[in-house]
Every structure is written in C-alpha cells, then in structure tokens.
PDB file of C-alpha atoms in Angstrom:
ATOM      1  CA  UNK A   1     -17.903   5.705  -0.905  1.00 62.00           C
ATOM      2  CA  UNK A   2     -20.717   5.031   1.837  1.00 75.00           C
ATOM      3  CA  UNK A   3     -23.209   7.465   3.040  1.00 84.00           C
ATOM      4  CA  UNK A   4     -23.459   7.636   6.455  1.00 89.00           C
ATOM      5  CA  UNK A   5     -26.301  10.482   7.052  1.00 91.00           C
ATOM      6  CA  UNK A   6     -27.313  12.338  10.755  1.00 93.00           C
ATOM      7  CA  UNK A   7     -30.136  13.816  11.677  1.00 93.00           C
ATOM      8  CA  UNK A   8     -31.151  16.774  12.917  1.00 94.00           C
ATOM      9  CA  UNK A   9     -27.931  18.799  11.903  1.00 91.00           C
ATOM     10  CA  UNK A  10     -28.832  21.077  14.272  1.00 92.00           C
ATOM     11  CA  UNK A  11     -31.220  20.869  17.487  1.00 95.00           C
ATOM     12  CA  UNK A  12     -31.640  23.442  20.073  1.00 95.00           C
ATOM     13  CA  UNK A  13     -33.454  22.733  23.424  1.00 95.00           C
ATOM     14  CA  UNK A  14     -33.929  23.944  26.775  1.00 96.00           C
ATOM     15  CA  UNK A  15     -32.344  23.090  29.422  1.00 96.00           C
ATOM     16  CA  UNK A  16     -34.157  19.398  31.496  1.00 96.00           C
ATOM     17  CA  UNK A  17     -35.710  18.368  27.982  1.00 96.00           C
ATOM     18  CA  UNK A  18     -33.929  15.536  25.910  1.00 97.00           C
ATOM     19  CA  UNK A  19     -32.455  15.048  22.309  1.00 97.00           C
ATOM     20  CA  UNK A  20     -32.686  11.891  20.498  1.00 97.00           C
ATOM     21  CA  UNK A  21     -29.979  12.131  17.062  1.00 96.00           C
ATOM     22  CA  UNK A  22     -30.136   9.387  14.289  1.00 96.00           C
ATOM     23  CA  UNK A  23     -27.055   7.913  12.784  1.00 95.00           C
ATOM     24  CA  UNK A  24     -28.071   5.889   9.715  1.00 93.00           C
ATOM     25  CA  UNK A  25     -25.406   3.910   6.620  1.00 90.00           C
ATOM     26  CA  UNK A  26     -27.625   4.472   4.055  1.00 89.00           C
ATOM     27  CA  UNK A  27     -26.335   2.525   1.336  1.00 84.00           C
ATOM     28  CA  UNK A  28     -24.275  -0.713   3.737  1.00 84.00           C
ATOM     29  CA  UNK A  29     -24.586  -2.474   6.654  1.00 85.00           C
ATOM     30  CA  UNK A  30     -22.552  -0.765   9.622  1.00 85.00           C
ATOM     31  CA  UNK A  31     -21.587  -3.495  11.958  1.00 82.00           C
ATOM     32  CA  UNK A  32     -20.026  -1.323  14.318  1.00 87.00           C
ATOM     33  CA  UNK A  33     -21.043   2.523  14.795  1.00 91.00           C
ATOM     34  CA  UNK A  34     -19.477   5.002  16.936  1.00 92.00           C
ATOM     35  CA  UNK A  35     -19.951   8.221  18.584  1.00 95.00           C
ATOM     36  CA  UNK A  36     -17.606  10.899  18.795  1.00 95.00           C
ATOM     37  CA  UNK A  37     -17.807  14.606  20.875  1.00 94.00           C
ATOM     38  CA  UNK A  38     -15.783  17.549  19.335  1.00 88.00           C
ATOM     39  CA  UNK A  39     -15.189  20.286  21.406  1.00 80.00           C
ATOM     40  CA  UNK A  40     -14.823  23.758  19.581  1.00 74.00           C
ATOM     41  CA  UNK A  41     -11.317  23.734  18.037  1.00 70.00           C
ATOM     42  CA  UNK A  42     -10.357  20.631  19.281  1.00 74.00           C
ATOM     43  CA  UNK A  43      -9.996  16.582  18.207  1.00 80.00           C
ATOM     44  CA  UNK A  44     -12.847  14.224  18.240  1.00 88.00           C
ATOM     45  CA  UNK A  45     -13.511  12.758  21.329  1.00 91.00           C
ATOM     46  CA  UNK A  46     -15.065   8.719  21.375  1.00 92.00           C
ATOM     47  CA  UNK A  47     -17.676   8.531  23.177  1.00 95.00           C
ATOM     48  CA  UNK A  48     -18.666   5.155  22.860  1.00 94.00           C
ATOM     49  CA  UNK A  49     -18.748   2.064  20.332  1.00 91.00           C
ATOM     50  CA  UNK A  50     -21.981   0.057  19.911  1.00 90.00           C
ATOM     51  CA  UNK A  51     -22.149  -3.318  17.720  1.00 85.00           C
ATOM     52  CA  UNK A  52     -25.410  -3.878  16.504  1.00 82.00           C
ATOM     53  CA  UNK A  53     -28.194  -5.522  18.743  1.00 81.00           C
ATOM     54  CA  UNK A  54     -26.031  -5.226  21.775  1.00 84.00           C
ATOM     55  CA  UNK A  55     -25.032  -2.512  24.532  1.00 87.00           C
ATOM     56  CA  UNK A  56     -23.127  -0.109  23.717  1.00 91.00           C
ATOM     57  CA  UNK A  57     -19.415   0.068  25.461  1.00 92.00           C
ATOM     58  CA  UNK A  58     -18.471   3.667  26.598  1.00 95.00           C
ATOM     59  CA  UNK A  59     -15.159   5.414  26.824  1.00 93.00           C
ATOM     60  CA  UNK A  60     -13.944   6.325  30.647  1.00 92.00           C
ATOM     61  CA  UNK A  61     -15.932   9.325  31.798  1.00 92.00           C
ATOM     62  CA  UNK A  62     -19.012   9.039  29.386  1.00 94.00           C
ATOM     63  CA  UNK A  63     -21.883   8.812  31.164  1.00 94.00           C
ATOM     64  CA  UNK A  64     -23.827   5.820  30.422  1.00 92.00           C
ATOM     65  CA  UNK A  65     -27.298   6.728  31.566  1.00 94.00           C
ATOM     66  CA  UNK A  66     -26.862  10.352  29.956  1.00 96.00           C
ATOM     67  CA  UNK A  67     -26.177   9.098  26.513  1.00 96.00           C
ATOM     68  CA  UNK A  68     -28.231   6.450  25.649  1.00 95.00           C
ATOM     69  CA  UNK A  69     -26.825   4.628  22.548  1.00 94.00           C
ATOM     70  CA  UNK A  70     -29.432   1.818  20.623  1.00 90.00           C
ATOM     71  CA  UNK A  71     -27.948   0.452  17.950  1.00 88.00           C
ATOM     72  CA  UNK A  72     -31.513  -1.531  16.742  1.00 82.00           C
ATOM     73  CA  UNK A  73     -30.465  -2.751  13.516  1.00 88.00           C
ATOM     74  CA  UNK A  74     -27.564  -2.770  10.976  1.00 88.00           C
ATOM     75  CA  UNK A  75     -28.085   0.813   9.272  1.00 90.00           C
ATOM     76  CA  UNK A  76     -29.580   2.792  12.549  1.00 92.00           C
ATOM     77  CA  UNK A  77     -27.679   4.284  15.641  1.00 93.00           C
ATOM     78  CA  UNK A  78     -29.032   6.535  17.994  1.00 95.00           C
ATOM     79  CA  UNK A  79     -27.643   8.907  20.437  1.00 96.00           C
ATOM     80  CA  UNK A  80     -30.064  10.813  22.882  1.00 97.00           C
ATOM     81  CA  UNK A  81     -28.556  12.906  25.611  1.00 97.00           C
ATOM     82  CA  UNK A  82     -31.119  12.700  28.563  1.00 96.00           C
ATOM     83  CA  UNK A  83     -32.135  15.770  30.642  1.00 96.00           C
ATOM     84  CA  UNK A  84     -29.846  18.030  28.768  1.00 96.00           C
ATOM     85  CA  UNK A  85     -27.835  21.228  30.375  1.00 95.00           C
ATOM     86  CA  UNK A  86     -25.926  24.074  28.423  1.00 95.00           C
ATOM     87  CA  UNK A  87     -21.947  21.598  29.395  1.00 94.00           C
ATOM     88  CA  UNK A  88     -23.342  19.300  27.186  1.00 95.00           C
ATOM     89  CA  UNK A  89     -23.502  21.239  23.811  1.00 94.00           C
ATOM     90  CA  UNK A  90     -21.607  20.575  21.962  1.00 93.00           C
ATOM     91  CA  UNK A  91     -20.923  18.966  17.994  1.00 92.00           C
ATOM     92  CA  UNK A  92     -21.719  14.883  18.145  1.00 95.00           C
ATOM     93  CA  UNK A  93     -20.691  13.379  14.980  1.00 94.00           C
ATOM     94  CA  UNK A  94     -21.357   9.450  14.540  1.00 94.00           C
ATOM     95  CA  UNK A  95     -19.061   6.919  12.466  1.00 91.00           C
ATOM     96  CA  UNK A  96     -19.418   3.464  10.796  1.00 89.00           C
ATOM     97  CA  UNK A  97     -17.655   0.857   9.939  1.00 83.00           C
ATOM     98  CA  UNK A  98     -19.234  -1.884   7.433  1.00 71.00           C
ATOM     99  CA  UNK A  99     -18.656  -5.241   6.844  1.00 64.00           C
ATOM    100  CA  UNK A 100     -15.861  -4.086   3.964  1.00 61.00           C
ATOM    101  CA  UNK A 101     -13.883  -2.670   6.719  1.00 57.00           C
ATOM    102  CA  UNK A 102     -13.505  -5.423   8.968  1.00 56.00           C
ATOM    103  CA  UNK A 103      -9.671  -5.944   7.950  1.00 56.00           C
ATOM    104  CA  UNK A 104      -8.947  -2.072   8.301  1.00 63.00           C
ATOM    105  CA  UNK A 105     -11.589  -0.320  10.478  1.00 67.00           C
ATOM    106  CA  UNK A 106     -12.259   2.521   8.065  1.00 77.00           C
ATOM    107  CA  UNK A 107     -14.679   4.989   9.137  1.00 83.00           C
ATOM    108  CA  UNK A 108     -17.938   6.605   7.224  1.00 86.00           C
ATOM    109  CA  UNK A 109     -19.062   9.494   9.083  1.00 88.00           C
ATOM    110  CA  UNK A 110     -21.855  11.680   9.386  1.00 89.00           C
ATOM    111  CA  UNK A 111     -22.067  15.088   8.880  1.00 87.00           C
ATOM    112  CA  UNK A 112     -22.853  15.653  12.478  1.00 91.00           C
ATOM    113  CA  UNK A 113     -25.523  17.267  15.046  1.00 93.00           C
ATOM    114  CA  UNK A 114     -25.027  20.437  16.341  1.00 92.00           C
ATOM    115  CA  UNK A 115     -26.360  20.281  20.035  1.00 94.00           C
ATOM    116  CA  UNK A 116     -27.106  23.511  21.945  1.00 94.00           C
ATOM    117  CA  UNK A 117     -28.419  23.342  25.055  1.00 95.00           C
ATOM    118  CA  UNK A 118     -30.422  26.576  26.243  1.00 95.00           C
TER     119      UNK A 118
ATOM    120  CA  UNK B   1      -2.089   5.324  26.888  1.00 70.00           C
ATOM    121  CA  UNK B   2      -3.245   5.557  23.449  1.00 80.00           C
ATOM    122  CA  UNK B   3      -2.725   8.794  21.671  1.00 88.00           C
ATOM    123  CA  UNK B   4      -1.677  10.538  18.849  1.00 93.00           C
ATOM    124  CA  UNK B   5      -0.505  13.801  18.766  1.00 94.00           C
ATOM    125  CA  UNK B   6      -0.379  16.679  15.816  1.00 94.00           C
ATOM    126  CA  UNK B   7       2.587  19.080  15.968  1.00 87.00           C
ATOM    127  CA  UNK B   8       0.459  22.158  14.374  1.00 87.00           C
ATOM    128  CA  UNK B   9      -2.543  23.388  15.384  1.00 90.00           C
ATOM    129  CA  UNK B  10      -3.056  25.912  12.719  1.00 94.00           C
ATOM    130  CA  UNK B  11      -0.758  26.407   9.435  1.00 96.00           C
ATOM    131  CA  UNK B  12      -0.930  29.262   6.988  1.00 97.00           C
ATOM    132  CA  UNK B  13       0.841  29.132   3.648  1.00 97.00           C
ATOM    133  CA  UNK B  14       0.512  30.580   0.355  1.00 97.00           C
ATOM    134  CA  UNK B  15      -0.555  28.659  -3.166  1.00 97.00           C
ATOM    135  CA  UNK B  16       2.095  26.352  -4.375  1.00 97.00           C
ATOM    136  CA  UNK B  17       4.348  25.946  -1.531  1.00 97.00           C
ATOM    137  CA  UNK B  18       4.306  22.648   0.052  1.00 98.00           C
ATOM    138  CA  UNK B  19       3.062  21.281   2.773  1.00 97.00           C
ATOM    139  CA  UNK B  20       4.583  18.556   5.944  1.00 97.00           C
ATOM    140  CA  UNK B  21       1.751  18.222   9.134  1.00 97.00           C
ATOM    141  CA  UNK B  22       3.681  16.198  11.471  1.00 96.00           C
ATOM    142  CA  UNK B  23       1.899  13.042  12.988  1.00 97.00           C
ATOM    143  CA  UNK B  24       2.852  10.737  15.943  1.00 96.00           C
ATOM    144  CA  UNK B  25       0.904   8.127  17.836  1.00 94.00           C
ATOM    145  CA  UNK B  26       1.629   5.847  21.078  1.00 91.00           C
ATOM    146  CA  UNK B  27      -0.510   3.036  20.079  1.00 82.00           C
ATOM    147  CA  UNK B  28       0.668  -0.803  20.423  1.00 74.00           C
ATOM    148  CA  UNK B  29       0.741  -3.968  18.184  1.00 79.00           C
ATOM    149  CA  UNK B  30       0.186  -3.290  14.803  1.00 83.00           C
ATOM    150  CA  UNK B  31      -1.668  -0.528  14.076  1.00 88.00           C
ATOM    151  CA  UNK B  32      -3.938   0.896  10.767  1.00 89.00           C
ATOM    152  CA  UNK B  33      -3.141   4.965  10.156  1.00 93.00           C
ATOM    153  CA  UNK B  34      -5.164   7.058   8.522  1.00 93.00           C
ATOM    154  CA  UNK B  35      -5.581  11.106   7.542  1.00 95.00           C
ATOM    155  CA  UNK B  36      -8.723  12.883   7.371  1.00 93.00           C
ATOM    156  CA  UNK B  37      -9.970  15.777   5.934  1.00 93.00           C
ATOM    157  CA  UNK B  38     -12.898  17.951   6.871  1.00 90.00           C
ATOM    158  CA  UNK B  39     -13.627  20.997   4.419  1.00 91.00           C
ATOM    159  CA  UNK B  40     -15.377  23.658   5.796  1.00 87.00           C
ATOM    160  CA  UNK B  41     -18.706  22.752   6.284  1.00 82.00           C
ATOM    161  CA  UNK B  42     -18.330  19.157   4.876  1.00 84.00           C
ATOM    162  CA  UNK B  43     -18.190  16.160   6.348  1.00 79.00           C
ATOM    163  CA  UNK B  44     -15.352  14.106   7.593  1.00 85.00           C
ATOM    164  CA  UNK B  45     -13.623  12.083   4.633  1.00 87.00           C
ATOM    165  CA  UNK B  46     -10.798   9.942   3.909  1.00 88.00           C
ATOM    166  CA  UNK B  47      -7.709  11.206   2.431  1.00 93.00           C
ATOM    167  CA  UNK B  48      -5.553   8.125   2.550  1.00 93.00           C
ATOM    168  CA  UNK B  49      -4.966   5.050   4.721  1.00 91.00           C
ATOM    169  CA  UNK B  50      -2.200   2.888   5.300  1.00 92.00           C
ATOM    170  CA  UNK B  51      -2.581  -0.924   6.273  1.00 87.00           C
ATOM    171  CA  UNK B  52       0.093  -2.265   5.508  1.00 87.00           C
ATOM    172  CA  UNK B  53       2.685  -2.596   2.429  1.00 90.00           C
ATOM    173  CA  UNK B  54       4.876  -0.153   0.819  1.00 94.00           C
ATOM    174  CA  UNK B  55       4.856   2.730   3.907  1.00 95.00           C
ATOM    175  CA  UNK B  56       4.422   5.716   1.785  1.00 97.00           C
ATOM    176  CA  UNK B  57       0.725   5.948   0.631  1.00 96.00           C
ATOM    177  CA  UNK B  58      -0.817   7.709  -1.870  1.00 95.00           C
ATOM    178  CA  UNK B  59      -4.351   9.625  -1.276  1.00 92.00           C
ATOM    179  CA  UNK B  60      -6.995  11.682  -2.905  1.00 91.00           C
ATOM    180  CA  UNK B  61      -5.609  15.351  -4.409  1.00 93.00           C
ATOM    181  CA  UNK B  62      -1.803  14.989  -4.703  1.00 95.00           C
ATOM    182  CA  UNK B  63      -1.652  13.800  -0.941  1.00 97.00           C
ATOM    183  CA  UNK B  64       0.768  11.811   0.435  1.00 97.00           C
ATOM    184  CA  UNK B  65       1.801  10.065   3.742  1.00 98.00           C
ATOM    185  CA  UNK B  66       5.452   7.990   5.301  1.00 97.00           C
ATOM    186  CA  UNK B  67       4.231   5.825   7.474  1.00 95.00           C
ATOM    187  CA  UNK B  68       8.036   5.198   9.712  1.00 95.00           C
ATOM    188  CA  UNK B  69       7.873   2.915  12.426  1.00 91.00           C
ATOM    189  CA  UNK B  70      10.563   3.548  13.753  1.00 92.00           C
ATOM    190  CA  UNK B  71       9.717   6.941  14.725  1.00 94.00           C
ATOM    191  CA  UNK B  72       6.077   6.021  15.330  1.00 94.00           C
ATOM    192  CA  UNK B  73       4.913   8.620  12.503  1.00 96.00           C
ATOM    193  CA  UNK B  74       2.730   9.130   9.428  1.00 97.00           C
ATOM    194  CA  UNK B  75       3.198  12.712   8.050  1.00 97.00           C
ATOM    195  CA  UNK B  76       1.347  13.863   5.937  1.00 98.00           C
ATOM    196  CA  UNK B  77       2.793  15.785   2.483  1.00 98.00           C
ATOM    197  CA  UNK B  78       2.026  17.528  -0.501  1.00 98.00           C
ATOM    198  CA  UNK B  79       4.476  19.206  -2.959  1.00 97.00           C
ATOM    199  CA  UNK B  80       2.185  21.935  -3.804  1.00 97.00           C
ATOM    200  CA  UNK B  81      -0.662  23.113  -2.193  1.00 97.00           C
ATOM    201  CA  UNK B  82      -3.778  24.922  -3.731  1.00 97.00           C
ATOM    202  CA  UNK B  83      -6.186  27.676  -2.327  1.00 96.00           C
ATOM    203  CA  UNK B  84      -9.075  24.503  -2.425  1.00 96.00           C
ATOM    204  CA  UNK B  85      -6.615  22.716  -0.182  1.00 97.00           C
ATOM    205  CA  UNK B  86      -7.727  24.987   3.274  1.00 97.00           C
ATOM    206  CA  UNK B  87      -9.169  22.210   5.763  1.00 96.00           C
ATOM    207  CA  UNK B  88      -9.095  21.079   9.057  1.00 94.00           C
ATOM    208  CA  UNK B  89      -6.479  17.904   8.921  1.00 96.00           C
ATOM    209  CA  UNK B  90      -6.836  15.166  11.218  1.00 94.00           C
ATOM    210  CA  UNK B  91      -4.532  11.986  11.812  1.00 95.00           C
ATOM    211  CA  UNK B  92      -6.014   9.061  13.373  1.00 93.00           C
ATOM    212  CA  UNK B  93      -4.793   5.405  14.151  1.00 91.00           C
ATOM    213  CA  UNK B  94      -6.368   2.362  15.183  1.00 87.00           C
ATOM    214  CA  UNK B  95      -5.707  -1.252  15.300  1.00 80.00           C
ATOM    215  CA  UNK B  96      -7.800  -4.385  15.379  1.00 73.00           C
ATOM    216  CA  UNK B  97      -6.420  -5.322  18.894  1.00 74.00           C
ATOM    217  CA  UNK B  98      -8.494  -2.300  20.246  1.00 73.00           C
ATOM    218  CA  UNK B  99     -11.283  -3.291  18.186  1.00 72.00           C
ATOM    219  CA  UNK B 100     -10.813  -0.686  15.996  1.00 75.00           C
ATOM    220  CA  UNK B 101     -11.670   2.351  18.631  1.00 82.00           C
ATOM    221  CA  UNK B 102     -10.201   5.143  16.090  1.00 86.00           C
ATOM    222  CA  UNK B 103      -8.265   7.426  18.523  1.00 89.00           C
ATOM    223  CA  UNK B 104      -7.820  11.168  16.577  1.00 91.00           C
ATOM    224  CA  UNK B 105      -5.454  13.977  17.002  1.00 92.00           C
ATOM    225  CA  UNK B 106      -6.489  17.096  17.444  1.00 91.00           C
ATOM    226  CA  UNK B 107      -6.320  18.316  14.009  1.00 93.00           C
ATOM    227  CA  UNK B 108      -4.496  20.923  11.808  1.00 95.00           C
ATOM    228  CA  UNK B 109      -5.867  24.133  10.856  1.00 94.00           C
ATOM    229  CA  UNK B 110      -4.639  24.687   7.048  1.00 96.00           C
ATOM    230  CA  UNK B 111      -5.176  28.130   5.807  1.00 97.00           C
ATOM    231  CA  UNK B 112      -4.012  28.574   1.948  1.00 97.00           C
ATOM    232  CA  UNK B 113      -3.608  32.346   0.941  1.00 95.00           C
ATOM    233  CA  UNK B 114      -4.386  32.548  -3.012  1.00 88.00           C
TER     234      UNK B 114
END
C-alpha cells in the first residue's frame, strides 16, 4: 500500500516556542492531505483538509493562525502549531489521499507526532 | 450533523470466540464506509472498505463487515478471534459530496485474552 511517513514522532517544547511536523506520501502523489487531533482515548478529530498549492480549509473551532497548514507540493504537508501551550499536546496524525483514491477517498496515514508542550 | 458513533468503547474476549463492534453513522447522500485498525504502536491501516456492490465486504485477517442501509450500519465481524487480533478499531465514513472529509468514531478497545 502507500507510505505516508511523519516526522518528528515525537517533539517536546516549551511553552511560547513553535513546532513545525512534516507529512510526506513517499511513494504517490497525495492530492489531498489531512490533519487529524486524537485526544487520549478518544476518536480522531479533523482538523483541517489542504489540496495541494492552495489554503488549507479548517474544521469549526481550529484555529487558523495557530496551525499553519502548507501543503507546497504533491508529497509534502506541514503542520506547525505556533506559540505552543501545554492544551495543545496532544497526538497529530496526518492522512492522504492519492490520485487512486479519487473515486473512494481512502486514506494513507502517518504514524503520527507526539506533541508535548512543556 | 455528520457523525458516526461506536457502541463499545472497550471489549475483552478470549481466543476463538467471535467478535460484532457495532457501527452507525448520520451521514447523507451516498456515502463510502470503511474500518480501521491501529495495532499497538502501529500506524493506522485499512481493514476493509465498502463502496459500493455486494454490502457485506471482505477485509484483511478473517474480517468482515454488513454494510445495511437501512439501519445506517456497517458492523464489523469475525467468527474467531486470535490473541494478534487486540487493537484499537475504528469505523469511519465519508462521501464524495463532503469532499471526502473522513469523519471517525471513537474507536473500540479490543483486548484478546490467550
């Protein structure tokens, strides 16, 4: 199946400072990635979608200019969570869909970044 | 609103009994379902998806799903289940109307005793 690889898997930082995570489909084009939140023993929360080359399109109650999303080309995402605090660690786990999938919207997922904010 | 909901939270049964995790979504027009498995420490995967067709679906490992309309479900079986078999289970539906925003439940704890 396809690869879809994150990185770091893990990242701790202080409190103020900000994370940048990589999403990249290593071995297709993703067309369409998106970022999910998932809150110790619960479901995966979307975050946002992003299409390639344009701006991202975020779920009600995701702030915008606290997750930046770039989607820059057709195998890279990122996700950086700007002036961090301890409410926003958390596990972020990003998603892809290739051109394959456009019929069926299959997802390829990372392994996911564990985020904790000191 | 969309939403799909997962009648157990955590499930504990022993090697060779079988298995039902209930699944129900509120999702309209025509709509893609999927299950997804996440071993511990692994990531995410596919188990099995259903588009469209014959509504029961066979996956990966002796996993199986009946997608019913009527009753707006996809439950996911298996006849026997194994001590390799303890996951975290997760149903999830989308549909290209929604631009295929994959909306998940919250996921089924499955604990196998050997």
């Amino acid at each position: 199946g396809a690869v879809v690889s994150q990185h770091p898997s893990w990242v701790i930082c202080k409190s103020g400072t900000s994370v940048k995570i990589e999403c990249r489909s290593l071995d297709f084009q993703a067309t369409t990635m998106f970022w999910y939140r998932q809150f110790p023993k619960q479901s995966l929360m979307l975050m946002a979608t992003s299409n390639e080359g344009s701006k991202a399109t975020y779920e009600q109650g995701v702030e915008k200019d606290k997750f930046l999303i770039n989607h820059a080309s057709l195998t890279l995402s990122t996700l950086t969570v700007t002036s961090a605090h301890p409410e926003d660690s958390s596990f972020y786990i990003c998603s892809a869909r290739g051109r394959g999938s456009t019929n069926t919207g299959e997802l390829f997922f990372g392994e996911g970044s564990r985020l904790t904010v000191l | 609103a969309q939403s799909v909901s997962q009648h157990n939270h955590h499930v504990i049964l022993s090697e060779a009994a079988s298995l039902e995790l209930g699944c129900n979504y509120s999702y309209g027009g025509t709509v893609n379902l999927f299950w997804y498995v996440q071993y511990p420490g692994q990531h995410l995967q596919l188990l099995l998806k259903y588009f469209s067709g014959d509504p029961l679906v066979k996956g990966i490992k002796g996993f199986e799903a009946e997608f019913i309309k009527s009753k707006f479900s996809f439950n996911l079986r298996k006849p026997s289940v194994q001590w390799s078999d303890t996951a975290e289970y997760f149903c999830a539906v989308n549909a290209r109307t929604g631009g295929f925003k994959t909306i998940f439940g919250a996921g089924t704890r499955l604990f196998v005793k050997a």
